[in-house]
Coordinates of C-alpha atoms in Angstrom, one line a residue:
X1 CA -48.0 50.0 -9.1
X2 CA -44.1 49.9 -10.2
X3 CA -43.2 50.1 -13.8
X4 CA -40.1 47.6 -14.3
X5 CA -36.7 49.3 -14.5
X6 CA -35.1 49.8 -18.5
X7 CA -31.8 48.5 -17.2
X8 CA -31.9 44.8 -15.0
X9 CA -29.3 43.4 -12.8
X10 CA -29.3 39.5 -14.4
X11 CA -26.6 38.3 -11.5
X12 CA -28.9 39.3 -8.7
X13 CA -32.5 38.1 -11.1
X14 CA -30.2 35.0 -11.3
X15 CA -29.0 34.1 -7.6
X16 CA -32.7 35.0 -6.7
X17 CA -34.6 33.2 -8.8
X18 CA -32.3 29.6 -8.7
X19 CA -33.1 30.0 -4.4
X20 CA -36.3 30.4 -5.3
X21 CA -36.9 27.5 -7.5
X22 CA -34.7 25.2 -5.2
X23 CA -37.0 26.7 -1.7
X24 CA -38.6 24.3 0.0
X25 CA -41.6 26.8 0.9
X26 CA -42.2 27.5 -2.8
X27 CA -45.7 27.3 -4.7
X28 CA -45.4 26.5 -8.1
X29 CA -48.3 27.1 -11.0
X30 CA -48.7 24.4 -14.3
X31 CA -50.4 26.4 -17.2
X32 CA -52.0 24.1 -19.8
X33 CA -48.5 25.0 -22.4
X34 CA -46.8 23.3 -20.6
X35 CA -48.6 19.8 -19.4
X36 CA -49.3 20.0 -23.8
X37 CA -45.2 20.2 -23.8
X38 CA -44.6 17.3 -20.6
X39 CA -46.7 15.3 -23.0
X40 CA -44.9 16.3 -26.3
X41 CA -41.5 15.3 -24.8
X42 CA -40.0 12.4 -24.8
X43 CA -40.3 9.8 -22.3
X44 CA -37.1 10.2 -19.9
X45 CA -37.3 13.8 -20.1
X46 CA -41.4 13.9 -18.9
X47 CA -40.3 11.9 -16.1
X48 CA -37.9 13.1 -14.7
X49 CA -39.8 16.6 -15.2
X50 CA -42.9 14.8 -13.4
X51 CA -40.6 13.5 -11.1
X52 CA -39.2 17.0 -9.8
X53 CA -42.7 18.1 -10.0
X54 CA -44.0 15.4 -7.8
X55 CA -41.0 16.4 -5.8
X56 CA -42.1 19.1 -3.8
X57 CA -44.1 19.1 -0.6
X58 CA -47.4 18.2 -0.1
X59 CA -49.4 21.6 -1.2
X60 CA -46.9 23.1 -3.1
X61 CA -47.0 22.1 -7.0
X62 CA -50.2 22.8 -8.2
X63 CA -52.3 22.5 -11.5
X64 CA -55.0 25.0 -11.7
X65 CA -58.8 23.5 -13.0
X66 CA -58.6 25.4 -16.1
X67 CA -55.6 24.5 -17.1
X68 CA -56.7 20.5 -16.9
X69 CA -59.4 21.2 -18.4
X70 CA -58.2 22.9 -21.6
X71 CA -55.8 19.6 -21.9
X72 CA -58.4 18.0 -21.4
X73 CA -60.2 19.1 -24.2
X74 CA -56.3 18.8 -26.5
X75 CA -56.5 15.3 -25.6
X76 CA -59.8 14.3 -26.9
X77 CA -59.5 16.1 -30.5
X78 CA -56.2 14.5 -30.7
X79 CA -54.2 17.6 -31.0
X80 CA -50.9 16.2 -29.4
X81 CA -50.6 14.1 -32.3
X82 CA -52.2 16.3 -35.2
X83 CA -49.6 18.6 -33.7
X84 CA -46.6 16.3 -34.2
X85 CA -47.7 15.2 -37.7
X86 CA -48.3 18.6 -39.2
X87 CA -44.6 19.4 -37.5
X88 CA -43.2 16.2 -39.4
X89 CA -45.0 17.1 -42.4
X90 CA -44.2 21.2 -42.6
X91 CA -40.1 20.0 -42.5
X92 CA -40.3 17.4 -44.7
X93 CA -41.6 20.2 -46.9
X94 CA -39.0 22.3 -46.5
X95 CA -36.5 19.7 -47.4
X96 CA -38.4 19.5 -50.6
X97 CA -37.9 23.3 -51.6
X98 CA -34.5 23.0 -50.2
X99 CA -33.5 20.2 -53.0
X100 CA -35.7 22.0 -55.4
X101 CA -33.7 25.4 -55.1
X102 CA -30.8 23.6 -54.8
X103 CA -31.2 22.0 -57.8
X104 CA -32.6 24.5 -59.8
X105 CA -29.3 27.0 -59.3
X106 CA -26.0 24.9 -59.1
X107 CA -24.0 24.0 -62.5
X108 CA -20.6 21.9 -62.9
X109 CA -18.5 24.6 -62.7
X110 CA -19.7 26.0 -59.1
X111 CA -20.0 22.2 -58.0
X112 CA -15.9 21.6 -59.3
X113 CA -14.7 24.7 -58.1
X114 CA -16.3 23.5 -54.0
X115 CA -15.1 19.9 -54.5
X116 CA -17.5 17.9 -56.4
X117 CA -17.2 16.0 -59.7
X118 CA -19.7 18.1 -61.2
X119 CA -23.2 18.7 -60.6
X120 CA -24.8 14.9 -60.8
X121 CA -22.1 14.4 -57.9
X122 CA -23.3 17.3 -56.1
X123 CA -27.7 16.8 -56.7
X124 CA -26.8 13.0 -55.6
X125 CA -25.9 14.8 -52.6
X126 CA -28.4 17.0 -52.2
X127 CA -31.1 14.2 -52.6
X128 CA -29.3 11.3 -50.1
X129 CA -29.0 14.1 -47.0
X130 CA -32.9 15.2 -47.5
X131 CA -33.4 11.6 -47.8
X132 CA -31.4 10.9 -44.7
X133 CA -33.4 14.0 -42.8
X134 CA -36.6 12.2 -44.0
X135 CA -36.2 9.2 -41.9
X136 CA -34.4 11.3 -39.4
X137 CA -37.1 12.8 -38.8
X138 CA -39.9 9.7 -39.0
X139 CA -38.1 8.7 -35.8
X140 CA -39.0 11.8 -33.7
X141 CA -42.3 12.1 -35.4
X142 CA -43.1 8.4 -35.2
X143 CA -46.6 8.1 -32.5
X144 CA -45.4 4.8 -30.8
X145 CA -42.9 7.4 -29.4
X146 CA -45.5 8.9 -27.2
X147 CA -47.2 6.1 -25.8
X148 CA -47.9 6.2 -22.3
X149 CA -47.8 10.2 -22.1
X150 CA -51.0 11.3 -21.9
X151 CA -51.2 8.9 -19.2
X152 CA -48.3 10.4 -17.2
X153 CA -49.4 13.8 -17.4
X154 CA -53.2 13.2 -16.6
X155 CA -52.1 11.3 -13.4
X156 CA -50.1 13.8 -12.8
X157 CA -52.2 16.1 -13.0
X158 CA -55.1 14.4 -11.0
X159 CA -52.7 14.3 -8.0
X160 CA -52.0 18.2 -8.3
X161 CA -55.4 19.1 -9.4
X162 CA -56.6 22.6 -7.8
X163 CA -60.1 22.3 -6.3
X164 CA -60.9 25.6 -7.3
X165 CA -65.2 26.6 -7.4
X166 CA -65.3 28.2 -10.9
X167 CA -68.9 30.0 -11.0
X168 CA -67.8 32.7 -9.2
X169 CA -64.3 33.5 -11.3
X170 CA -66.8 32.9 -14.9
X171 CA -69.4 34.7 -13.6
X172 CA -66.5 38.1 -12.9
X173 CA -65.1 37.7 -15.9
X174 CA -68.6 37.6 -17.5
X175 CA -68.5 41.3 -16.0
X176 CA -65.1 42.9 -17.1
X177 CA -63.2 40.2 -19.0
X178 CA -64.5 41.9 -22.6
X179 CA -63.3 45.6 -20.4
X180 CA -59.5 43.7 -19.3
X181 CA -59.0 42.3 -22.9
X182 CA -59.9 45.7 -24.8
X183 CA -58.1 47.5 -22.5
X184 CA -55.0 45.2 -22.5
X185 CA -54.9 44.1 -19.1
X186 CA -52.9 41.0 -18.8
X187 CA -53.3 38.1 -18.6
X188 CA -54.4 36.8 -21.4
X189 CA -54.9 40.3 -23.9
X190 CA -52.7 38.8 -27.2
X191 CA -55.0 35.3 -27.5
X192 CA -57.0 35.6 -30.4
X193 CA -58.8 32.6 -30.3
X194 CA -62.3 33.3 -29.4
X195 CA -63.7 29.7 -28.1
X196 CA -61.3 30.5 -25.4
X197 CA -60.8 33.8 -25.0
X198 CA -60.2 34.0 -21.3
X199 CA -58.9 30.9 -20.6
X200 CA -55.3 32.9 -19.4
X201 CA -57.5 34.6 -17.1
X202 CA -59.5 31.9 -15.4
X203 CA -56.2 30.5 -14.6
X204 CA -54.9 33.5 -13.0
X205 CA -58.2 34.1 -11.0
X206 CA -57.3 30.6 -9.8
X207 CA -54.3 31.6 -8.4
X208 CA -55.3 34.0 -6.9
X209 CA -57.6 32.2 -5.3
X210 CA -56.0 29.8 -3.9
X211 CA -53.0 32.0 -3.0
X212 CA -56.0 34.4 -1.1
X213 CA -56.1 30.8 1.4
X214 CA -52.3 30.6 2.1
X215 CA -51.8 32.2 5.3
X216 CA -49.6 32.1 8.3
X217 CA -45.7 33.3 9.6
X218 CA -43.9 31.5 6.9
X219 CA -42.9 34.0 3.5
X220 CA -42.7 32.3 0.3
X221 CA -42.7 33.1 -3.1
X222 CA -45.0 31.8 -6.4
X223 CA -43.7 30.9 -9.5
X224 CA -45.8 29.8 -12.9
X225 CA -43.9 27.6 -15.0
X226 CA -45.3 28.8 -18.4
X227 CA -44.4 28.3 -22.2
X228 CA -46.3 31.0 -23.0
X229 CA -43.6 33.7 -23.6
X230 CA -46.0 36.5 -25.3
X231 CA -45.9 40.1 -22.9
X232 CA -49.8 39.5 -22.0
X233 CA -47.6 37.6 -18.9
X234 CA -44.0 38.6 -19.2
X235 CA -42.0 42.1 -19.4
X236 CA -38.8 41.3 -21.2
X237 CA -35.7 43.6 -20.4
X238 CA -34.4 45.8 -22.7
X239 CA -30.6 46.1 -21.3
X240 CA -29.2 43.6 -18.9
X241 CA -26.6 44.6 -17.1
X242 CA -24.4 41.6 -16.1
X243 CA -20.9 43.0 -14.1
X244 CA -19.1 44.6 -17.2
X245 CA -18.9 48.4 -17.8
X246 CA -22.4 48.5 -20.0
X247 CA -25.4 47.2 -19.9
X248 CA -26.2 44.3 -23.3
X249 CA -28.9 43.7 -24.6
X250 CA -30.9 40.4 -24.1
X251 CA -31.3 37.6 -25.6
X252 CA -34.3 35.2 -24.5
X253 CA -33.3 32.2 -26.5
X254 CA -30.0 32.4 -24.7
X255 CA -31.7 32.6 -21.8
X256 CA -29.7 36.2 -21.0
X257 CA -32.5 38.0 -20.1
X258 CA -34.1 39.5 -16.7
X259 CA -38.0 38.2 -18.1
X260 CA -40.4 39.8 -15.0
X261 CA -44.1 38.9 -14.5
X262 CA -46.2 42.3 -16.2
X263 CA -46.1 45.0 -13.8
X264 CA -49.6 45.0 -13.9
X265 CA -49.7 41.2 -12.8
X266 CA -47.8 42.6 -10.0
X267 CA -49.8 45.0 -8.8
X268 CA -52.5 43.0 -8.6
X269 CA -50.8 39.8 -7.4
X270 CA -49.1 42.2 -4.7
X271 CA -53.0 43.2 -3.5
X272 CA -54.7 40.0 -3.3
X273 CA -51.7 38.1 -1.9
X274 CA -49.4 37.2 1.3
X275 CA -46.8 35.7 -1.6
X276 CA -43.6 38.0 -1.4
X277 CA -42.5 37.6 -5.2
X278 CA -44.3 36.8 -8.3
X279 CA -42.0 34.8 -11.6
X280 CA -43.2 33.1 -14.8
X281 CA -40.8 31.1 -16.2
X282 CA -39.9 28.7 -19.1
X283 CA -39.8 25.1 -17.9
X284 CA -36.4 24.8 -19.7
X285 CA -34.9 27.9 -16.7
X286 CA -36.3 25.9 -14.8
X287 CA -34.4 22.9 -16.1
X288 CA -30.7 24.7 -16.2
X289 CA -31.3 25.6 -12.5
X290 CA -31.4 22.1 -11.2
X291 CA -29.1 20.5 -14.2
X292 CA -25.8 23.3 -13.2
X293 CA -26.1 23.0 -9.7
X294 CA -25.1 19.5 -8.7
X295 CA -23.3 19.4 -12.7
X296 CA -21.0 22.0 -10.9
X297 CA -20.4 20.1 -7.5
X298 CA -19.2 17.4 -9.3
X299 CA -22.5 15.2 -8.9
X300 CA -24.7 13.2 -11.3
X301 CA -27.7 15.5 -12.1
X302 CA -31.7 14.5 -12.0
X303 CA -32.8 16.0 -14.2
X304 CA -30.0 16.2 -17.3
X305 CA -32.5 14.2 -19.8
X306 CA -35.8 17.0 -18.6
X307 CA -32.7 19.7 -19.8
X308 CA -31.1 18.7 -23.1
X309 CA -34.8 18.4 -24.2
X310 CA -35.6 22.0 -23.3
X311 CA -32.8 23.6 -25.4
X312 CA -31.3 23.0 -28.7
X313 CA -28.0 21.2 -29.2
X314 CA -26.3 23.8 -30.8
X315 CA -27.0 26.8 -27.8
X316 CA -26.8 24.6 -24.9
X317 CA -22.8 25.8 -24.1
X318 CA -23.6 29.2 -25.2
X319 CA -26.5 29.8 -22.4
X320 CA -26.4 32.4 -20.2
X321 CA -27.9 30.3 -17.4
X322 CA -24.0 28.7 -17.1
X323 CA -23.8 31.0 -14.8
X324 CA -25.5 29.1 -12.4
X325 CA -22.5 26.9 -12.4
X326 CA -20.0 29.5 -12.2
X327 CA -21.0 30.3 -8.9
X328 CA -20.4 26.8 -7.9
X329 CA -17.5 25.7 -10.0
X330 CA -13.8 24.5 -8.7
X331 CA -11.0 27.2 -9.9
X332 CA -10.3 25.3 -13.1
X333 CA -13.4 25.7 -14.4
X334 CA -13.0 29.5 -13.8
X335 CA -9.8 29.3 -15.7
X336 CA -11.9 28.2 -18.7
X337 CA -14.2 30.8 -18.1
X338 CA -11.2 33.5 -18.6
X339 CA -9.4 31.9 -21.7
X340 CA -12.4 32.0 -23.0
X341 CA -12.5 35.7 -22.4
X342 CA -15.9 35.1 -20.4
X343 CA -16.7 36.8 -17.1
X344 CA -18.3 34.4 -14.8
X345 CA -20.5 35.3 -11.9
X346 CA -19.0 34.7 -8.0
X347 CA -17.7 31.3 -8.2
X348 CA -17.6 28.4 -5.4
X349 CA -15.9 25.2 -5.5
X350 CA -18.0 21.7 -5.3
X351 CA -19.1 20.4 -2.1
X352 CA -17.7 17.0 -0.9
X353 CA -20.3 14.8 0.9
X354 CA -18.4 11.5 1.0
X355 CA -18.5 12.4 4.5
X356 CA -20.5 14.3 6.3
X357 CA -18.5 17.7 8.2
X358 CA -17.4 16.9 11.7
X359 CA -20.0 19.3 14.4
X360 CA -17.5 21.3 17.1
X361 CA -18.2 23.1 19.8
X362 CA -18.0 27.0 18.7
X363 CA -16.7 29.6 20.7
X364 CA -16.1 33.0 20.0
X365 CA -13.1 34.9 20.1
X366 CA -13.3 38.4 21.3
X367 CA -14.2 41.7 19.2
X368 CA -11.1 42.8 19.3
X369 CA -9.6 39.4 18.8
X370 CA -11.6 39.6 15.1
X371 CA -10.6 43.6 14.6
X372 CA -6.8 42.0 15.2
X373 CA -6.7 39.7 12.2
X374 CA -5.3 41.4 8.8
X375 CA -6.9 40.7 6.1
X376 CA -5.0 43.3 3.6
X377 CA -2.7 41.0 2.1
X378 CA -6.0 39.3 0.2
X379 CA -7.7 42.7 0.2
X380 CA -4.8 43.8 -1.7
X381 CA -4.5 41.1 -3.4
X382 CA -8.2 41.3 -5.0
X383 CA -7.8 45.0 -5.7
X384 CA -5.1 44.6 -8.1
X385 CA -6.3 41.2 -9.7
X386 CA -7.4 41.8 -12.8
X387 CA -11.1 42.1 -13.2
X388 CA -11.4 38.7 -15.4
X389 CA -9.7 37.2 -12.6
X390 CA -11.3 38.2 -9.1
X391 CA -13.7 35.7 -9.2
X392 CA -10.8 33.3 -9.5
X393 CA -8.7 34.4 -6.3
X394 CA -12.1 34.4 -4.7
X395 CA -12.9 30.5 -5.2
X396 CA -9.5 30.1 -4.1
X397 CA -10.1 31.6 -0.8
X398 CA -13.2 29.3 -0.6
X399 CA -11.1 26.2 -1.4
X400 CA -8.9 27.1 1.3
X401 CA -11.4 27.2 3.6
X402 CA -13.1 24.2 3.1
X403 CA -9.2 22.5 3.0
X404 CA -8.8 24.3 6.2
X405 CA -6.4 25.6 4.9
X406 CA -7.4 29.2 5.2
X407 CA -8.3 30.2 9.0
X408 CA -12.6 31.3 9.0
X409 CA -11.5 34.5 10.9
X410 CA -9.6 35.9 7.6
X411 CA -11.5 34.6 5.2
X412 CA -14.8 36.3 6.6
X413 CA -12.2 39.6 7.3
X414 CA -11.7 39.4 3.7
X415 CA -14.8 38.7 2.3
X416 CA -16.2 41.7 4.5
X417 CA -13.8 43.9 2.7
X418 CA -15.6 43.3 -0.3
X419 CA -18.7 43.5 0.9
X420 CA -17.9 46.7 1.9
X421 CA -16.2 47.5 -1.9
X422 CA -17.5 45.6 -4.3
X423 CA -21.1 45.8 -5.1
X424 CA -21.4 42.6 -6.8
X425 CA -20.2 41.2 -3.4
X426 CA -22.8 43.3 -1.6
X427 CA -25.7 41.6 -2.9
X428 CA -24.5 37.9 -3.7
X429 CA -22.3 37.1 -0.6
X430 CA -25.1 35.6 1.8
X431 CA -25.5 33.3 -1.5
X432 CA -22.1 32.6 -1.4
X433 CA -22.3 32.2 2.4
X434 CA -24.9 29.7 2.1
X435 CA -23.6 28.0 -0.5
X436 CA -20.5 26.6 1.4
X437 CA -22.1 25.9 4.7
X438 CA -22.6 22.3 4.0
X439 CA -18.5 21.4 3.5
X440 CA -17.1 23.7 6.1
X441 CA -17.2 22.9 9.4
X442 CA -20.4 24.9 11.5
X443 CA -17.9 26.0 13.8
X444 CA -15.5 27.5 11.1
X445 CA -19.0 28.7 9.1
X446 CA -20.2 30.9 12.4
X447 CA -16.4 32.3 13.2
X448 CA -16.3 33.5 9.0
X449 CA -20.2 34.9 9.2
X450 CA -19.2 36.3 12.5
X451 CA -16.4 38.4 11.1
X452 CA -18.2 40.3 8.4
X453 CA -21.5 41.0 10.6
X454 CA -18.8 42.5 13.3
X455 CA -17.3 44.1 10.5
X456 CA -21.2 46.4 10.1
X457 CA -21.0 47.5 13.4
X458 CA -17.1 47.3 14.6
X459 CA -14.3 49.0 13.2
X460 CA -10.6 47.8 12.5
X461 CA -9.5 48.6 15.9
X462 CA -12.6 46.8 17.5
X463 CA -14.7 50.0 18.5
X464 CA -17.9 50.8 17.9
X465 CA -19.1 52.2 14.6
X466 CA -21.5 55.2 15.3
X467 CA -23.0 55.0 12.5
X468 CA -23.1 50.7 11.0
X469 CA -21.3 49.8 7.5
X470 CA -24.1 49.6 5.5
X471 CA -23.6 46.9 3.6
X472 CA -22.2 43.9 6.0
X473 CA -25.6 45.7 8.1
X474 CA -27.7 44.1 5.5
X475 CA -25.8 41.0 4.8
X476 CA -26.3 40.6 8.5
X477 CA -30.1 41.1 8.3
X478 CA -30.0 38.7 5.0
X479 CA -28.3 36.1 7.3
X480 CA -30.3 36.1 11.0
X481 CA -32.9 33.9 9.9
X482 CA -30.3 31.0 8.8
X483 CA -30.4 29.4 12.3
X484 CA -27.5 27.8 10.9
X485 CA -26.1 31.2 11.7
X486 CA -27.5 31.3 15.1
X487 CA -24.0 31.7 17.1
X488 CA -22.2 33.4 15.3
X489 CA -25.7 36.1 16.0
X490 CA -25.6 35.3 19.5
X491 CA -22.2 36.1 19.9
X492 CA -22.3 39.5 17.9
X493 CA -25.4 40.3 20.2
X494 CA -23.3 39.9 23.1
X495 CA -20.4 42.3 21.7
X496 CA -23.2 45.0 21.1
X497 CA -24.7 44.8 24.3
X498 CA -20.8 44.8 26.3
X499 CA -20.3 48.2 23.7
X500 CA -23.7 49.5 25.3
X501 CA -24.8 49.7 21.3
X502 CA -28.4 51.4 20.9
X503 CA -30.0 50.3 18.0
X504 CA -33.4 50.9 16.6
X505 CA -33.0 46.4 16.0
X506 CA -30.4 44.5 17.9
X507 CA -29.2 41.7 15.9
X508 CA -29.4 38.5 17.5
X509 CA -32.0 38.8 20.1
X510 CA -35.1 36.0 18.7
X511 CA -36.1 38.6 15.8
X512 CA -38.9 39.9 17.8
X513 CA -41.8 42.6 16.2
X514 CA -40.2 46.0 16.2
X515 CA -42.8 48.5 17.5
X516 CA -43.1 50.6 14.4
X517 CA -46.3 53.5 14.0
X518 CA -47.2 55.9 11.2
X519 CA -48.8 59.4 12.0
X520 CA -51.1 60.2 9.2
X521 CA -53.0 63.4 8.0
X522 CA -56.6 62.1 6.6
X523 CA -56.5 63.5 2.9
X524 CA -60.2 64.0 3.0
X525 CA -61.2 60.5 1.1
X526 CA -61.6 60.7 -2.7
X527 CA -58.4 58.6 -2.7
X528 CA -55.8 61.5 -1.7
X529 CA -53.1 60.7 -0.1
X530 CA -52.6 61.0 3.8
X531 CA -49.8 63.0 5.3
X532 CA -46.6 61.4 6.9
X533 CA -46.6 63.3 9.9
X534 CA -44.5 61.4 12.0
X535 CA -42.5 57.6 12.3
X536 CA -41.9 55.9 15.2
X537 CA -39.6 53.1 15.4
X538 CA -39.1 51.1 19.0
X539 CA -40.7 54.2 20.1
X540 CA -38.2 56.6 18.5
X541 CA -39.4 59.4 16.8
X542 CA -37.7 58.6 13.3
X543 CA -38.8 61.7 10.9
X544 CA -37.4 64.7 10.7
X545 CA -38.0 68.1 9.1
X546 CA -36.2 71.1 8.0
X547 CA -33.7 68.2 6.1
X548 CA -31.8 69.9 3.3
X549 CA -33.1 68.5 -0.3
X550 CA -29.2 67.8 -1.1
X551 CA -29.5 65.3 1.9
X552 CA -29.3 62.0 1.1
X553 CA -31.6 61.3 3.8
X554 CA -34.6 63.1 2.7
X555 CA -37.5 60.5 2.2
X556 CA -38.1 62.1 -1.3
X557 CA -34.8 60.6 -1.9
X558 CA -34.7 57.5 0.0
X559 CA -38.0 56.9 -1.7
X560 CA -36.6 57.7 -5.0
X561 CA -40.1 59.7 -5.6
X562 CA -41.7 62.8 -5.5
X563 CA -44.0 63.9 -2.7
X564 CA -47.0 64.7 -5.4
X565 CA -46.8 61.1 -6.5
X566 CA -46.5 60.1 -2.7
X567 CA -46.0 56.2 -1.5
X568 CA -48.0 53.2 -0.6
X569 CA -47.1 52.3 2.6
X570 CA -45.6 49.5 2.2
X571 CA -43.2 51.0 0.3
X572 CA -42.3 53.2 2.9
X573 CA -41.5 50.0 5.6
X574 CA -39.7 49.0 3.3
X575 CA -37.2 51.8 2.9
X576 CA -37.5 52.5 6.6
X577 CA -36.4 49.3 7.3
X578 CA -33.4 49.5 5.2
X579 CA -32.6 52.8 6.2
X580 CA -32.1 51.5 10.1
X581 CA -31.5 47.9 9.4
X582 CA -34.6 46.2 11.1
X583 CA -35.6 43.7 8.7
X584 CA -38.9 44.3 7.3
X585 CA -41.0 41.9 8.3
X586 CA -40.8 42.7 12.1
X587 CA -42.4 46.2 11.5
X588 CA -46.1 46.5 11.4
X589 CA -47.7 46.0 7.8
X590 CA -50.9 48.1 9.9
X591 CA -50.3 50.9 7.1
X592 CA -49.2 48.6 4.0
X593 CA -52.6 50.2 2.1
X594 CA -52.3 53.4 2.9
X595 CA -51.3 56.2 -0.1
X596 CA -48.9 58.4 1.7
X597 CA -47.6 61.6 0.9
X598 CA -44.7 64.0 3.1
X599 CA -43.4 67.8 3.2
X600 CA -40.9 67.7 0.8
X601 CA -38.3 68.6 3.2
X602 CA -39.0 65.9 6.0
X603 CA -35.9 62.6 6.2
X604 CA -34.8 60.0 8.3
X605 CA -33.0 59.8 11.5
X606 CA -30.2 58.0 11.1
X607 CA -28.7 55.1 13.0
X608 CA -26.4 56.2 15.9
X609 CA -24.7 53.5 18.1
X610 CA -24.4 56.0 21.0
X611 CA -27.4 58.1 20.9
X612 CA -30.6 56.6 23.6
X613 CA -32.7 54.6 21.4
X614 CA -30.3 54.6 18.6
X615 CA -31.1 57.3 15.6
X616 CA -29.6 60.4 15.5
X617 CA -31.8 63.3 14.0
X618 CA -27.9 64.6 12.5
X619 CA -26.5 62.8 9.4
X620 CA -23.3 61.8 10.4
X621 CA -20.5 61.9 7.9
X622 CA -17.2 60.4 10.1
X623 CA -18.8 56.7 10.6
X624 CA -20.4 54.3 8.3
X625 CA -22.9 55.1 5.4
X626 CA -26.7 54.0 6.1
X627 CA -27.9 54.6 2.4

């Protein structure tokens, strides 16, 4: 298990999660709290929410049987109307108390000082206001407004309910449920409701059972949409980094938080499913992600009612998730952010989808022609721009690229400089390229991508890097699975072969499995870790001995862990893949579940494009950096 970081990266979280929410491969689950919420909100908002849920690919939006059971129980009890009546009654009681308190405290002198004719005029105003608020409350509390709500939700549930066999789950919970609850094992240990003590655990087990059967070559992520904010499901960030000089306190009400699934849930999830990640998010956050994307692109949102119903009207303009729009906002919107003293995320102009972008054959220039493009004026302007104007400047580049005023090679060269020098762009550039792809002619888009990925392997004069430039190389690995970029990667592959580049993994070769093997010395059982003796990647030895403790190549530094604590085979595979610029999914998972330790002085070989097999036991400091 891995504990969550104390300080979390908000921009990266937003970028990752917004992509996952809109991916066709993501598997979604709805719990009882969301089904109840859907039945409580207004008709228009409910139908927008259910329409979006229903638009997910077949089998990708599911309702656990236990969640449906709990919903059914609430419907039979009349909980929906009872809760509504209680809320309205409580609000009216508070208004009555407010009126009593104010009339007790005021006198003529105070009321006249505040602009009233006297105490009687003030009291009359209070009474009229309170009565008006009560009348407004009756509108929201009118049971006619919920007519058909239960049918809408029930019909949706019946179309998306899992077919779980609950006997095994209930039998297992009977055996271990109390232990989980007493030892604060998530989820549900905060639920103080004896009649349904293990409801969250049943829902969780249903998700695990369903995901266990979801296998195949396509990677996918999992999202539980839930209004349950207790810490037996999620882990809120103590501090959040948002690109400024210092981290800030999180604020969940303003959606300024990196809320992750509980670490113990992630641990159990990773052992029992093949899903890449797990998120637990409220419907309001999903609405924000879906609302801001089309609005920022000048298109009408189809979730506006759902979005409005999910947030208090007085906080909508303050929501931190407005940053989702900033990445797709035109320069004019960036100017507003600057004027307000805000720090916007990397911005992308809106798509003009009035007519399809015409296709044109992609003809790759030579590596030296790419190298000869001088992006220094753009890079220099970015370096000299005030920090709150940097993203506006990049947005202007994107606008010029889309309009045809900025050559794609020049744009790509400028972006490669940003990727190498600005940590924000090292993590956000791939999202930027994905977002602008529909608005740029495919040949020009590939030209820009090629300029960036070439910078990973070739220097400013067109000569092969001995050690690839790490940030651009990692960008290349992220972009390669995008079929739209195939022409750019085919060209890069030709450049690398022409330069006789030696690499553990050669981009543009069809993403075939990379030979990968570990040699482990058994720890003798009893849960002891196996000792790592050898690592081979593409047939070449990748583990080296007698590495100085101060070297960034030591395995302890790369894993950010001590040999006494060890790591899993999965963690080791991820570190090796990143260090050697190999797509992690192309390395065998054979050793993922192993617990592994290592000698304190071992490390990983460096990528060396001039050595046979692409690896060198000596760290090379004169060229790129692969940490």
